[in-house]
PDB file of C-alpha atoms and ligand atoms in Angstrom:
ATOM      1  CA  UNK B 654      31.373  54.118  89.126  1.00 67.00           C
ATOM      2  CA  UNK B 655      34.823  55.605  88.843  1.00 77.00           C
ATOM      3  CA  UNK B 656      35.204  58.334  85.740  1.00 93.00           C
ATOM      4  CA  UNK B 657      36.712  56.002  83.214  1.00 97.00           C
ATOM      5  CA  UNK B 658      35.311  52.524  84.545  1.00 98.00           C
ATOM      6  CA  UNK B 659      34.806  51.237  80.943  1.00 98.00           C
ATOM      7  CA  UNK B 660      38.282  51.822  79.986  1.00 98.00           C
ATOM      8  CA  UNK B 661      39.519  48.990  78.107  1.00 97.00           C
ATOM      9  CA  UNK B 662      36.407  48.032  76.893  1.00 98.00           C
ATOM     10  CA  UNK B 663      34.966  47.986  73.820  1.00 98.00           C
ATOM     11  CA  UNK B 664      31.369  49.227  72.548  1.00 99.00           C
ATOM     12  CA  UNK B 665      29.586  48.556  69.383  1.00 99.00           C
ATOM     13  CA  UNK B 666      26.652  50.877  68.867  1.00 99.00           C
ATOM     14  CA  UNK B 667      24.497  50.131  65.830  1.00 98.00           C
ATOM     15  CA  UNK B 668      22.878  52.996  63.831  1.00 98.00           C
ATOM     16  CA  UNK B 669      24.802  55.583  66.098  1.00 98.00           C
ATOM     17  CA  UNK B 670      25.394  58.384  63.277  1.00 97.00           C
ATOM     18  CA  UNK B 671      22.313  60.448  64.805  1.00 95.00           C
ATOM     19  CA  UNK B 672      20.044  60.707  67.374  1.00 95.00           C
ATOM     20  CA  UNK B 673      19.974  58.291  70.094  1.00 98.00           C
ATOM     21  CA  UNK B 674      22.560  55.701  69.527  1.00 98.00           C
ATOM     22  CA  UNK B 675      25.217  58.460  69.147  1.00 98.00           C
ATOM     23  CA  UNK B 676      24.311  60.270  72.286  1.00 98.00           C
ATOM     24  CA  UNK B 677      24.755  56.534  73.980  1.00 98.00           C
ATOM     25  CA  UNK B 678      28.230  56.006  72.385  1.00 98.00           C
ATOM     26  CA  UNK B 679      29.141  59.832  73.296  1.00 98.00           C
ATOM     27  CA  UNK B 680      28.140  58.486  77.174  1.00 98.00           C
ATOM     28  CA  UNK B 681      30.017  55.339  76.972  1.00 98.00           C
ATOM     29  CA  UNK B 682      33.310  56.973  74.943  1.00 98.00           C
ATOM     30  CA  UNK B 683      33.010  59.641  77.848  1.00 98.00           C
ATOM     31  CA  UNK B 684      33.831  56.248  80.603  1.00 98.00           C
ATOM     32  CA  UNK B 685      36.620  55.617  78.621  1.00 98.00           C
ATOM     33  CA  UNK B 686      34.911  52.627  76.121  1.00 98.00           C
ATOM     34  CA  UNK B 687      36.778  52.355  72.756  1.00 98.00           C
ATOM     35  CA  UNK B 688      33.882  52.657  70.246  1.00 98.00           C
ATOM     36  CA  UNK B 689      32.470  50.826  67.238  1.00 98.00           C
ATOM     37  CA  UNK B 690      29.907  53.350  65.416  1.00 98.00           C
ATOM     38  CA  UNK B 691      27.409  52.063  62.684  1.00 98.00           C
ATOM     39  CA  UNK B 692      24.687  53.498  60.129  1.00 98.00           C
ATOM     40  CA  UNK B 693      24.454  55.790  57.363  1.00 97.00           C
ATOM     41  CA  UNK B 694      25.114  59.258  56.101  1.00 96.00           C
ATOM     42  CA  UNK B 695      28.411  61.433  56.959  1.00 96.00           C
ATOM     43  CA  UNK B 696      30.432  59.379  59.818  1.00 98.00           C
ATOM     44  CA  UNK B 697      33.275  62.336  60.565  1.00 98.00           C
ATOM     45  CA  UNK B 698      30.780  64.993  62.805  1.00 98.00           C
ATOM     46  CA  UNK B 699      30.112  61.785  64.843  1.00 98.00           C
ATOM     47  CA  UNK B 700      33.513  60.066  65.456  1.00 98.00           C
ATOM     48  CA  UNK B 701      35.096  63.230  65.981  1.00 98.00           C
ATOM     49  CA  UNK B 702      32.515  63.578  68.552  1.00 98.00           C
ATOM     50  CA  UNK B 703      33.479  60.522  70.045  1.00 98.00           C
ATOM     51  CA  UNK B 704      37.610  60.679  69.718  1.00 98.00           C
ATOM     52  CA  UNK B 705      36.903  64.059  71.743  1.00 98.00           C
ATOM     53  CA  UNK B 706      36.468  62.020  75.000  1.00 98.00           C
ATOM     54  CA  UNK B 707      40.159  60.625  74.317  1.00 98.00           C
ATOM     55  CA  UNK B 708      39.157  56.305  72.809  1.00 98.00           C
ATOM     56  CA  UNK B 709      39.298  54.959  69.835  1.00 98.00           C
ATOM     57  CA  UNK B 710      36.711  54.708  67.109  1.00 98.00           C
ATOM     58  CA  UNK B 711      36.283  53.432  64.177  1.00 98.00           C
ATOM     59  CA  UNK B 712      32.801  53.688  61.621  1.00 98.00           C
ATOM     60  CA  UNK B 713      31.762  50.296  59.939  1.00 98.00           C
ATOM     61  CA  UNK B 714      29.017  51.073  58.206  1.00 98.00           C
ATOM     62  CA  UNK B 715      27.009  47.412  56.993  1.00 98.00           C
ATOM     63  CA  UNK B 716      23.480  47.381  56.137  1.00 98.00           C
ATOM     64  CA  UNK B 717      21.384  46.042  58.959  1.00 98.00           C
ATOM     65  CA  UNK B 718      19.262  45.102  56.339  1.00 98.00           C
ATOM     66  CA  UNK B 719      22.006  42.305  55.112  1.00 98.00           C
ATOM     67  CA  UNK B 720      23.558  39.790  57.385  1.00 98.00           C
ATOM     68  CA  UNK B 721      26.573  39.411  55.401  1.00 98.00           C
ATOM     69  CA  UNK B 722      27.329  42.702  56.200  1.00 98.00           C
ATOM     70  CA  UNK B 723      26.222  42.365  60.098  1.00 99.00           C
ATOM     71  CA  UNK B 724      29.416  39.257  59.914  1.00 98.00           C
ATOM     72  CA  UNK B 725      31.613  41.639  58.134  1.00 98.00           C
ATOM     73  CA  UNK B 726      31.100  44.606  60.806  1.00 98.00           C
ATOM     74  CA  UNK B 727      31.030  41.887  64.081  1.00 98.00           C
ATOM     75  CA  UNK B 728      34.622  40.671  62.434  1.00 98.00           C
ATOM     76  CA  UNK B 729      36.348  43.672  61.683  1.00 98.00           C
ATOM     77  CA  UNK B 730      35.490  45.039  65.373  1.00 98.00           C
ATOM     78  CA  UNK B 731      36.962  41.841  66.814  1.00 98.00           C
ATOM     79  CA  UNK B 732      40.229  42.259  65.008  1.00 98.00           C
ATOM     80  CA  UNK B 733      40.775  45.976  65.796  1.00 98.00           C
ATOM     81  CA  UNK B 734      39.733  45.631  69.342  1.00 98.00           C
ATOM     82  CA  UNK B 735      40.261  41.903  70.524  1.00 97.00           C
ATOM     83  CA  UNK B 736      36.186  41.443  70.857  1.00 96.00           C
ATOM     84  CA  UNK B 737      33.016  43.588  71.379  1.00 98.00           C
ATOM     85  CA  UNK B 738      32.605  43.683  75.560  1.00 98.00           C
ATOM     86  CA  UNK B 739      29.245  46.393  75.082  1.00 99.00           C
ATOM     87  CA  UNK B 740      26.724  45.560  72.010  1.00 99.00           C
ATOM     88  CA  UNK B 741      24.134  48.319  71.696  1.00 99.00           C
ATOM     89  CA  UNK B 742      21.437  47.287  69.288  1.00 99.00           C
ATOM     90  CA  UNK B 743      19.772  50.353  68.032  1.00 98.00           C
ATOM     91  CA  UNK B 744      19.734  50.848  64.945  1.00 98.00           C
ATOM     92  CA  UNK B 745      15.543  51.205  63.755  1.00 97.00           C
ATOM     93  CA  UNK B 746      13.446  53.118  61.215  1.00 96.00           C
ATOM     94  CA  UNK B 747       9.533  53.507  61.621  1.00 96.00           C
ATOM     95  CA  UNK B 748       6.887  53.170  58.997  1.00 96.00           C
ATOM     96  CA  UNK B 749       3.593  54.579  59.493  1.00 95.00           C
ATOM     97  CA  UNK B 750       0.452  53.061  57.706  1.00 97.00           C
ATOM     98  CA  UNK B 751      -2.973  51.516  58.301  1.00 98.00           C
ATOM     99  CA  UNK B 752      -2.261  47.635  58.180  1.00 98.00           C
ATOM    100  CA  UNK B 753      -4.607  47.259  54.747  1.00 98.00           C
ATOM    101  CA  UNK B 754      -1.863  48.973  52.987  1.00 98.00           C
ATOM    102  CA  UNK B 755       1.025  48.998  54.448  1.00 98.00           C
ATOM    103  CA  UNK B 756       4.002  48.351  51.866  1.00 98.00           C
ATOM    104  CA  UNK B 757       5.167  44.924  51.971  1.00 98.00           C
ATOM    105  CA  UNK B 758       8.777  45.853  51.055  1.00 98.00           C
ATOM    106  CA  UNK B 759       8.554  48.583  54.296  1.00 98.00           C
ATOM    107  CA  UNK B 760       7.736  45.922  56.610  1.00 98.00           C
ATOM    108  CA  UNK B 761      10.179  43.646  55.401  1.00 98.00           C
ATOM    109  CA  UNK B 762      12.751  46.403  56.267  1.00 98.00           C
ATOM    110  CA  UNK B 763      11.146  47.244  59.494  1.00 98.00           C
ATOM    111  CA  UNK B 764      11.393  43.960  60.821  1.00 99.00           C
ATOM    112  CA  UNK B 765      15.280  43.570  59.433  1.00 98.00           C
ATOM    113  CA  UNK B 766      16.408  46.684  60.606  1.00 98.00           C
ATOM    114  CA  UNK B 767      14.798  46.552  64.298  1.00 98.00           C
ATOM    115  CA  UNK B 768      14.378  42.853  65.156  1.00 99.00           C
ATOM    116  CA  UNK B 769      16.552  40.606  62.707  1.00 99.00           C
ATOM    117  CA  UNK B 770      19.910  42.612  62.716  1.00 99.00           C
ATOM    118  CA  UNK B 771      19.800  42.213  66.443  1.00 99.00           C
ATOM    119  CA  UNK B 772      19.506  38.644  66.680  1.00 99.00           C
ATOM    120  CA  UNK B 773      22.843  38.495  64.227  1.00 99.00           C
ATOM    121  CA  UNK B 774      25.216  41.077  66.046  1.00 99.00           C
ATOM    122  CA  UNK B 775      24.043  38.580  69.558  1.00 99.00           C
ATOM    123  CA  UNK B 776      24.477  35.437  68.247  1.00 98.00           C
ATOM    124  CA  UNK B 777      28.101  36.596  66.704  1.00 98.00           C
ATOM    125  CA  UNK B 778      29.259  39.020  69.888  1.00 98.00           C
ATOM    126  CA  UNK B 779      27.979  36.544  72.741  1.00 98.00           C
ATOM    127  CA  UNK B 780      30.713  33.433  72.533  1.00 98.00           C
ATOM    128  CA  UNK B 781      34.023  36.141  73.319  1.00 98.00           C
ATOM    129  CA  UNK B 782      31.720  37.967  76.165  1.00 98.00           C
ATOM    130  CA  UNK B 783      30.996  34.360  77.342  1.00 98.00           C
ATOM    131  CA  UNK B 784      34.723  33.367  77.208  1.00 98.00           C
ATOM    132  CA  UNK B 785      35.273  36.741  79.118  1.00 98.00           C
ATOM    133  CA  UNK B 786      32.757  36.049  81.582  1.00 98.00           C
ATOM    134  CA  UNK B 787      31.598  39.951  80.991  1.00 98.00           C
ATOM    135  CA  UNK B 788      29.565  41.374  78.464  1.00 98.00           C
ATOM    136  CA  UNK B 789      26.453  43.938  78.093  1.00 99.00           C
ATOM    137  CA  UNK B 790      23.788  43.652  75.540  1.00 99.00           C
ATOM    138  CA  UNK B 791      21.124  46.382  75.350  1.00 99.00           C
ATOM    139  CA  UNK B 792      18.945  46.258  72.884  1.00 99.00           C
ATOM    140  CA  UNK B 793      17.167  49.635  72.365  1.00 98.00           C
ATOM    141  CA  UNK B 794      13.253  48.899  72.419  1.00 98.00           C
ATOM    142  CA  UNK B 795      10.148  51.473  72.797  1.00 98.00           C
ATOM    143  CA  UNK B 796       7.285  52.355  74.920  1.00 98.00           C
ATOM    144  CA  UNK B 797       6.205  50.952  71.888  1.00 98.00           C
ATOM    145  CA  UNK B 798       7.929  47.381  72.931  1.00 98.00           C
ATOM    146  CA  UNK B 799       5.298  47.457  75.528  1.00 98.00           C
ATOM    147  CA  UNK B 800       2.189  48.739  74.298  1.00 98.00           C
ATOM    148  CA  UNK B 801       0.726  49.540  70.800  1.00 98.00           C
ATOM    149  CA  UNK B 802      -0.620  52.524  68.729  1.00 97.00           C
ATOM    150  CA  UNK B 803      -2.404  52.397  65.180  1.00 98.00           C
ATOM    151  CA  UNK B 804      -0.722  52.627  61.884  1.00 97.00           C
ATOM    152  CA  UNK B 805       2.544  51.233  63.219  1.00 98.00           C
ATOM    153  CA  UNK B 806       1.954  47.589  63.382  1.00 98.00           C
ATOM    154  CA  UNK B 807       5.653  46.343  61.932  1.00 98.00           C
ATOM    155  CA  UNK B 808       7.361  48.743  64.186  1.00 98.00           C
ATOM    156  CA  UNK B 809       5.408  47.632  67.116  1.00 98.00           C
ATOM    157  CA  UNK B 810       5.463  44.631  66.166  1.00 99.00           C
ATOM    158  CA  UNK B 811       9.367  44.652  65.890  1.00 99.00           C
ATOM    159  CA  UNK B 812       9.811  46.372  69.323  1.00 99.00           C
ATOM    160  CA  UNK B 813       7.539  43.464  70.900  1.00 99.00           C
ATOM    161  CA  UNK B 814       9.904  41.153  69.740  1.00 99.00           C
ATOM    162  CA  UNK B 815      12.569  42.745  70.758  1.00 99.00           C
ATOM    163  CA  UNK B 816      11.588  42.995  74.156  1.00 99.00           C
ATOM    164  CA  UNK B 817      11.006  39.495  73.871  1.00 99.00           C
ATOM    165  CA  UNK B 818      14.847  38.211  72.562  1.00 99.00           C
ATOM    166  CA  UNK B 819      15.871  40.193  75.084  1.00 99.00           C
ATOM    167  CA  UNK B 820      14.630  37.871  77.769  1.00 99.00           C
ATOM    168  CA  UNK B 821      15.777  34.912  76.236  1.00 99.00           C
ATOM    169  CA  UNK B 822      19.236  36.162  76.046  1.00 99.00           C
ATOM    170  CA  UNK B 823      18.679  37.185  79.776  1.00 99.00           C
ATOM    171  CA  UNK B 824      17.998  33.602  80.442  1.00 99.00           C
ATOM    172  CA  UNK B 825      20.555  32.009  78.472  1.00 99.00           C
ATOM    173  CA  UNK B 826      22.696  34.266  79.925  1.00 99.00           C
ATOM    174  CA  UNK B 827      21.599  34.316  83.608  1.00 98.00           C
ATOM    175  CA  UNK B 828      24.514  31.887  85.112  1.00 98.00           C
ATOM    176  CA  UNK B 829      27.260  34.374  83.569  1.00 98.00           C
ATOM    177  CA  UNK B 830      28.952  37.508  83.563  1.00 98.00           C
ATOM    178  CA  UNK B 831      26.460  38.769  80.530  1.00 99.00           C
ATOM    179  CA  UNK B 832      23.817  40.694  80.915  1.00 99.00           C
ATOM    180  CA  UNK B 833      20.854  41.386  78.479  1.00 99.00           C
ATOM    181  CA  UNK B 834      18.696  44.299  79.140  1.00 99.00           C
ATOM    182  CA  UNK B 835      16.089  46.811  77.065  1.00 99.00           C
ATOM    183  CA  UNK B 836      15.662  50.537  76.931  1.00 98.00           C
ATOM    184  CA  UNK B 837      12.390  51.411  75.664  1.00 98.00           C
ATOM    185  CA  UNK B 838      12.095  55.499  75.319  1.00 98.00           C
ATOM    186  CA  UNK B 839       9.347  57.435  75.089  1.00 98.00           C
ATOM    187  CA  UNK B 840       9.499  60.260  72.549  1.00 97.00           C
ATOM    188  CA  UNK B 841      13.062  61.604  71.819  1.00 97.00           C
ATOM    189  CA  UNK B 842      13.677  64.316  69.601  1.00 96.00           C
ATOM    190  CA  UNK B 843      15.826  63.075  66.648  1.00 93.00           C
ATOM    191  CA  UNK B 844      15.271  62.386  62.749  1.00 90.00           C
ATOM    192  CA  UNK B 845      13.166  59.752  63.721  1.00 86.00           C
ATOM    193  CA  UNK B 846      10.501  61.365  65.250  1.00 92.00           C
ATOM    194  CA  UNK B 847      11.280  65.027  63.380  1.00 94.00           C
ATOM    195  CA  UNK B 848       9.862  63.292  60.468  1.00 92.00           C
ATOM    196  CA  UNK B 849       6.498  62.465  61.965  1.00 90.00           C
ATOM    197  CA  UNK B 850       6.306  65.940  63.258  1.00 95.00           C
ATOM    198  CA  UNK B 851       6.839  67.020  59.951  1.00 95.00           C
ATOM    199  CA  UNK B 852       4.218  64.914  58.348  1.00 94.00           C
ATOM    200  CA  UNK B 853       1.572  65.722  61.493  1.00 94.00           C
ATOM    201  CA  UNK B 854       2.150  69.378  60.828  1.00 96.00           C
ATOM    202  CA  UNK B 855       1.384  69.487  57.373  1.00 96.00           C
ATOM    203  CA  UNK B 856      -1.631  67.328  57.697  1.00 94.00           C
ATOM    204  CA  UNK B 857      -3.014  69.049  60.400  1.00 95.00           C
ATOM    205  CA  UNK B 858      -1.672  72.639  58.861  1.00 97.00           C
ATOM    206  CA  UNK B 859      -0.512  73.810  61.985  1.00 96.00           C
ATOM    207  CA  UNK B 860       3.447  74.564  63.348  1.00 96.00           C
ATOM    208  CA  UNK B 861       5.773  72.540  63.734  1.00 95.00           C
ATOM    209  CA  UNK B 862       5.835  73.955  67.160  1.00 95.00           C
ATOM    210  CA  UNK B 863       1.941  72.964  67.671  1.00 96.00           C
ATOM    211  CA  UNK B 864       2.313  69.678  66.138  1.00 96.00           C
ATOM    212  CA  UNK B 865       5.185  68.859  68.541  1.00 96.00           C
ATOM    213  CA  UNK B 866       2.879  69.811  71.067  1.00 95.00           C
ATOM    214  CA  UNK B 867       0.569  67.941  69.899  1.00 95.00           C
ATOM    215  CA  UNK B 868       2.173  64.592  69.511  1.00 94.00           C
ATOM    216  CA  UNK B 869       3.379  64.933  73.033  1.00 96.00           C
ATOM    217  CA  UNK B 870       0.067  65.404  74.656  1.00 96.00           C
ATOM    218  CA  UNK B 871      -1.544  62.115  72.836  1.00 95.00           C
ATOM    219  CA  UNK B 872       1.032  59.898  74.715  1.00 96.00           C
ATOM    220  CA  UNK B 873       3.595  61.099  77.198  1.00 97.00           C
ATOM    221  CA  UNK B 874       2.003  62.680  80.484  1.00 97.00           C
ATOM    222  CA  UNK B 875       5.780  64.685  80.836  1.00 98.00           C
ATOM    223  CA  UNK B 876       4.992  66.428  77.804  1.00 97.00           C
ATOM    224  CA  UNK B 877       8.498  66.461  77.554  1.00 96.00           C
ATOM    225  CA  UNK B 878      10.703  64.643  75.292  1.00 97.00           C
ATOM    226  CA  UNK B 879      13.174  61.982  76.818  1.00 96.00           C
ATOM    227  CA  UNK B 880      17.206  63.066  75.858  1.00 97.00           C
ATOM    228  CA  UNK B 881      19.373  60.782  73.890  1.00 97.00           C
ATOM    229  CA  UNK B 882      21.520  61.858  76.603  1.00 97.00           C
ATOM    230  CA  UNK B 883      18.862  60.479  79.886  1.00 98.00           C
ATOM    231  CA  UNK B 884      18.983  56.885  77.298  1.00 98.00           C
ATOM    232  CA  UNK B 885      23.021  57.130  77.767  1.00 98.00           C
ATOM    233  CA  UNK B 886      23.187  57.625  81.278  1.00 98.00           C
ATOM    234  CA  UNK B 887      20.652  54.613  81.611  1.00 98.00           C
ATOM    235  CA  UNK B 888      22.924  52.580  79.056  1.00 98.00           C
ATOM    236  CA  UNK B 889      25.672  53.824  81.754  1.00 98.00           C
ATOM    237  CA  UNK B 890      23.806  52.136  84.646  1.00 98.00           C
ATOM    238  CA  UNK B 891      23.243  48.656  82.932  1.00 98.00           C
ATOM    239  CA  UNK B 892      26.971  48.686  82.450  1.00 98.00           C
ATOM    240  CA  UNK B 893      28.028  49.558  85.764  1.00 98.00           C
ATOM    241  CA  UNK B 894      28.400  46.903  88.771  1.00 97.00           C
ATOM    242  CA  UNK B 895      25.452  47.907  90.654  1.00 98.00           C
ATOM    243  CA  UNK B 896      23.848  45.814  87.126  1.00 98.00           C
ATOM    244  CA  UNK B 897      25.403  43.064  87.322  1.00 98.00           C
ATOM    245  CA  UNK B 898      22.327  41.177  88.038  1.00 98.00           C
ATOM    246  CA  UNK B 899      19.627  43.008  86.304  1.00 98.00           C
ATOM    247  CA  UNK B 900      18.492  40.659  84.049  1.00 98.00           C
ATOM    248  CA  UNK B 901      16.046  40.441  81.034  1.00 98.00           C
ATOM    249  CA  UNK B 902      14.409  43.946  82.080  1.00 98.00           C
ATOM    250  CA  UNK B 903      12.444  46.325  79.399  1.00 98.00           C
ATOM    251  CA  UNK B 904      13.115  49.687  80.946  1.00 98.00           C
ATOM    252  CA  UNK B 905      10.935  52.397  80.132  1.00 98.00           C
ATOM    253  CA  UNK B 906      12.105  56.210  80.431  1.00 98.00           C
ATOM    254  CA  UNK B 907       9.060  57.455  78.503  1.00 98.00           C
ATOM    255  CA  UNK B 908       7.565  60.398  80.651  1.00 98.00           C
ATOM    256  CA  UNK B 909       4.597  58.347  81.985  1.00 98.00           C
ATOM    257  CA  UNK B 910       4.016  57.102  78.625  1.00 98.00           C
ATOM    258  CA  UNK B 911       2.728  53.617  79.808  1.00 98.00           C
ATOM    259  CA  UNK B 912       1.532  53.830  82.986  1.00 98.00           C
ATOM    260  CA  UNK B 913      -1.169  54.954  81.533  1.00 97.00           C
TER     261      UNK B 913
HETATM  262  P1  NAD P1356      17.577  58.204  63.927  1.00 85.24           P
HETATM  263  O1  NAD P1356      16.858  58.174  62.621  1.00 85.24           O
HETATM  264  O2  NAD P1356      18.090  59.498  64.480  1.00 85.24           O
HETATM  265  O3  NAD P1356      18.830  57.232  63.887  1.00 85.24           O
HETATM  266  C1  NAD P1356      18.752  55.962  63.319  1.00 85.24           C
HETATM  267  C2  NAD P1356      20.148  55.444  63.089  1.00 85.24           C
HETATM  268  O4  NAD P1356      20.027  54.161  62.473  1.00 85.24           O
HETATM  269  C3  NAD P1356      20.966  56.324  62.132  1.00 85.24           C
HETATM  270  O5  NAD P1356      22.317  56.288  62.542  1.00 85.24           O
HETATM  271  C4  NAD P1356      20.803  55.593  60.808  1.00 85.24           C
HETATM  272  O6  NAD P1356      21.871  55.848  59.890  1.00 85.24           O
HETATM  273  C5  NAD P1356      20.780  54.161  61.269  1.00 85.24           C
HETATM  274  N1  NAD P1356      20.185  53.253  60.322  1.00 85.24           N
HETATM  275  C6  NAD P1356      18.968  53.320  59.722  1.00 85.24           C
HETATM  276  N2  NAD P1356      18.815  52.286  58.874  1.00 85.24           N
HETATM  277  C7  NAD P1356      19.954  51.550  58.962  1.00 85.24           C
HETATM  278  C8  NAD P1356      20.390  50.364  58.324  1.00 85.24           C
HETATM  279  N3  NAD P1356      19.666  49.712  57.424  1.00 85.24           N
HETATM  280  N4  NAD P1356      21.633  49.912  58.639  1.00 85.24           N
HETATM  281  C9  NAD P1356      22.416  50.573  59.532  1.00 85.24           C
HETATM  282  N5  NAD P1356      22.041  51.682  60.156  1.00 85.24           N
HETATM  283  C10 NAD P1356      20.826  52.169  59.867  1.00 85.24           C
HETATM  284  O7  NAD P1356      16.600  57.464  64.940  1.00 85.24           O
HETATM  285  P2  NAD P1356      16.516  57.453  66.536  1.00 85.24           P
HETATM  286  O8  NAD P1356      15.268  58.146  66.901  1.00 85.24           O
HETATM  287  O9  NAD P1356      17.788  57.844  67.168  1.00 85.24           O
HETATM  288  O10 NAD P1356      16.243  55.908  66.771  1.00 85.24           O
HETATM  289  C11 NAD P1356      17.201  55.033  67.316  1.00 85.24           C
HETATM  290  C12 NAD P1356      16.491  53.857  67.952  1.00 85.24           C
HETATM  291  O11 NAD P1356      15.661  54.332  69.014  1.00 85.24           O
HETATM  292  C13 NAD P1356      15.552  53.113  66.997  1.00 85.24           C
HETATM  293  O12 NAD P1356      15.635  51.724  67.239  1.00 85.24           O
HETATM  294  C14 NAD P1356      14.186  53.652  67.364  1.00 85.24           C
HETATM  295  O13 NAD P1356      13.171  52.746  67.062  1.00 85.24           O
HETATM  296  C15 NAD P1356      14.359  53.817  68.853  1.00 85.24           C
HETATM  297  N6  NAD P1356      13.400  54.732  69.452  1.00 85.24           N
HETATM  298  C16 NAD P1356      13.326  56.036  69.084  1.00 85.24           C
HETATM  299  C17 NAD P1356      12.385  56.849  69.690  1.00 85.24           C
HETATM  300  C18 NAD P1356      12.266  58.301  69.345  1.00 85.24           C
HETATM  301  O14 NAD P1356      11.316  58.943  69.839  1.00 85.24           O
HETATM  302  N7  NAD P1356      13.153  58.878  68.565  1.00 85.24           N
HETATM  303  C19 NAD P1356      11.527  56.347  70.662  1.00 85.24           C
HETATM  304  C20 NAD P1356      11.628  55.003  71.011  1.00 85.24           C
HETATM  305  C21 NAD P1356      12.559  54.207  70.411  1.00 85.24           C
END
């Protein structure tokens, strides 16, 4: 891998305003890939971030809730850049309930947000990677793509499935130049997961500190968390040469999580 070997290309990272789809686009802006960034809240912090490493970036910020808005953001990156060459799907919320009542309108989103928007920004980026005969799709999954834990059942449920389009699109890829491939972290230390320390802390009335602990020792044998940083670096490797043929995999970088 040279320094800059994505130069010229273009990456589209959904939900990268926080946490672990802006530390991959900081990885991929850092080889020299123009960048696409998605998702809520305050875009500036992050694509000045990103302009640091000397690319372009823009912030398109659709609902992944709303396909219309998925077309509008697939579009508008094809027009500024020619066509998306790097789709990171990553964008996800969690929910946490027992099944018997968890909110319908919470699944609903779940399932949007972590499955559904992923299948749009494919089907719409795949036909200029195929004319280009190059293309990487990652879709970021979970330990919890792999196995299950109670009170999550649409986010596991969404991460399943994910790890499941991403072998079809492996397969219906498998004669070209695109390549289809999941990331499924452990725990990682962003908003996401803050929130659950949060909520464990005050349940249990312990520290943050403790419950941190805590929610580390139930699943990941590291007891460490996994870096948005470690995810970029693997993000790095599917796009390199050395993956040109590594095909419909659901990579886990979870501490020992399930080998369990
Ligand atoms: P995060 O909350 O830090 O970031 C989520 C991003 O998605 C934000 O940019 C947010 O604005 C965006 N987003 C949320 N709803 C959106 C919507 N409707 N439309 C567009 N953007 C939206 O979360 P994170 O921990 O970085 O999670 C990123 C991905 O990694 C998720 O798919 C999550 O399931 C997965 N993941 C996280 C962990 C973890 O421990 N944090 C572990 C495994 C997998």
């Amino acid at each position: 891998m040279s320094d800059r070997f994505l130069h010229g290309k273009t990456a589209l990272v959904t939900g990268s305003t926080s946490g672990i789809g802006l530390g991959i686009a900081l990885k991929l802006a850092q080889r020299g890939a123009n960048l696409v960034l998605n998702g809520f809240g305050d875009a500036s912090e992050p694509m000045a971030q990103v302009k640091a490493h000397g690319v372009e970036v823009v912030h398109h910020a659709a609902d992944m809730t709303q396909p219309a808005q998925i077309e509008d953001m697939m579009a508008s990156a094809a027009q500024r850049f020619g066509r998306v060459d790097i789709l990171v799907n990553n964008a996800g919320i969690q929910h946490v309930s027992p099944i018997e009542t968890f909110p319908t309108e919470r699944w609903d989103a779940v399932i949007a947000i972590n499955l559904t928007s992923a299948f749009h920004t494919t089907r719409l980026a795949l036909p200029a990677m195929r004319a280009a005969n190059w293309g990487r799709i990652i879709n970021v999954a979970s330990a919890h793509g792999l196995v299950a834990s109670v009170q999550k059942s649409a986010y596991v449920a969404s991460k399943h499935g994910i790890v499941g389009l991403t072998k079809v699109v492996a397969l219906e890829t498998a004669t070209s130049g695109v390549t289809c491939n999941a990331i499924c972290p452990g725990w990682v230390l962003t908003p996401l997961v803050q929130k659950q320390i949060d909520a464990k802390a005050a349940a249990l009335g312990v520290s943050t500190e403790e419950a941190s602990r805590q929610l580390l020792s139930e699943k990941e044998p590291s007891l460490s968390f996994t870096t948005p940083e470690e995810l970029g670096e693997l993000a790095l490797f599917f796009c390199s040469a050395a993956g040109n043929n590594v095909r419909g995999v659901a990579w886990n970088m979870d501490g020992g999580w399930v080998a369990q």
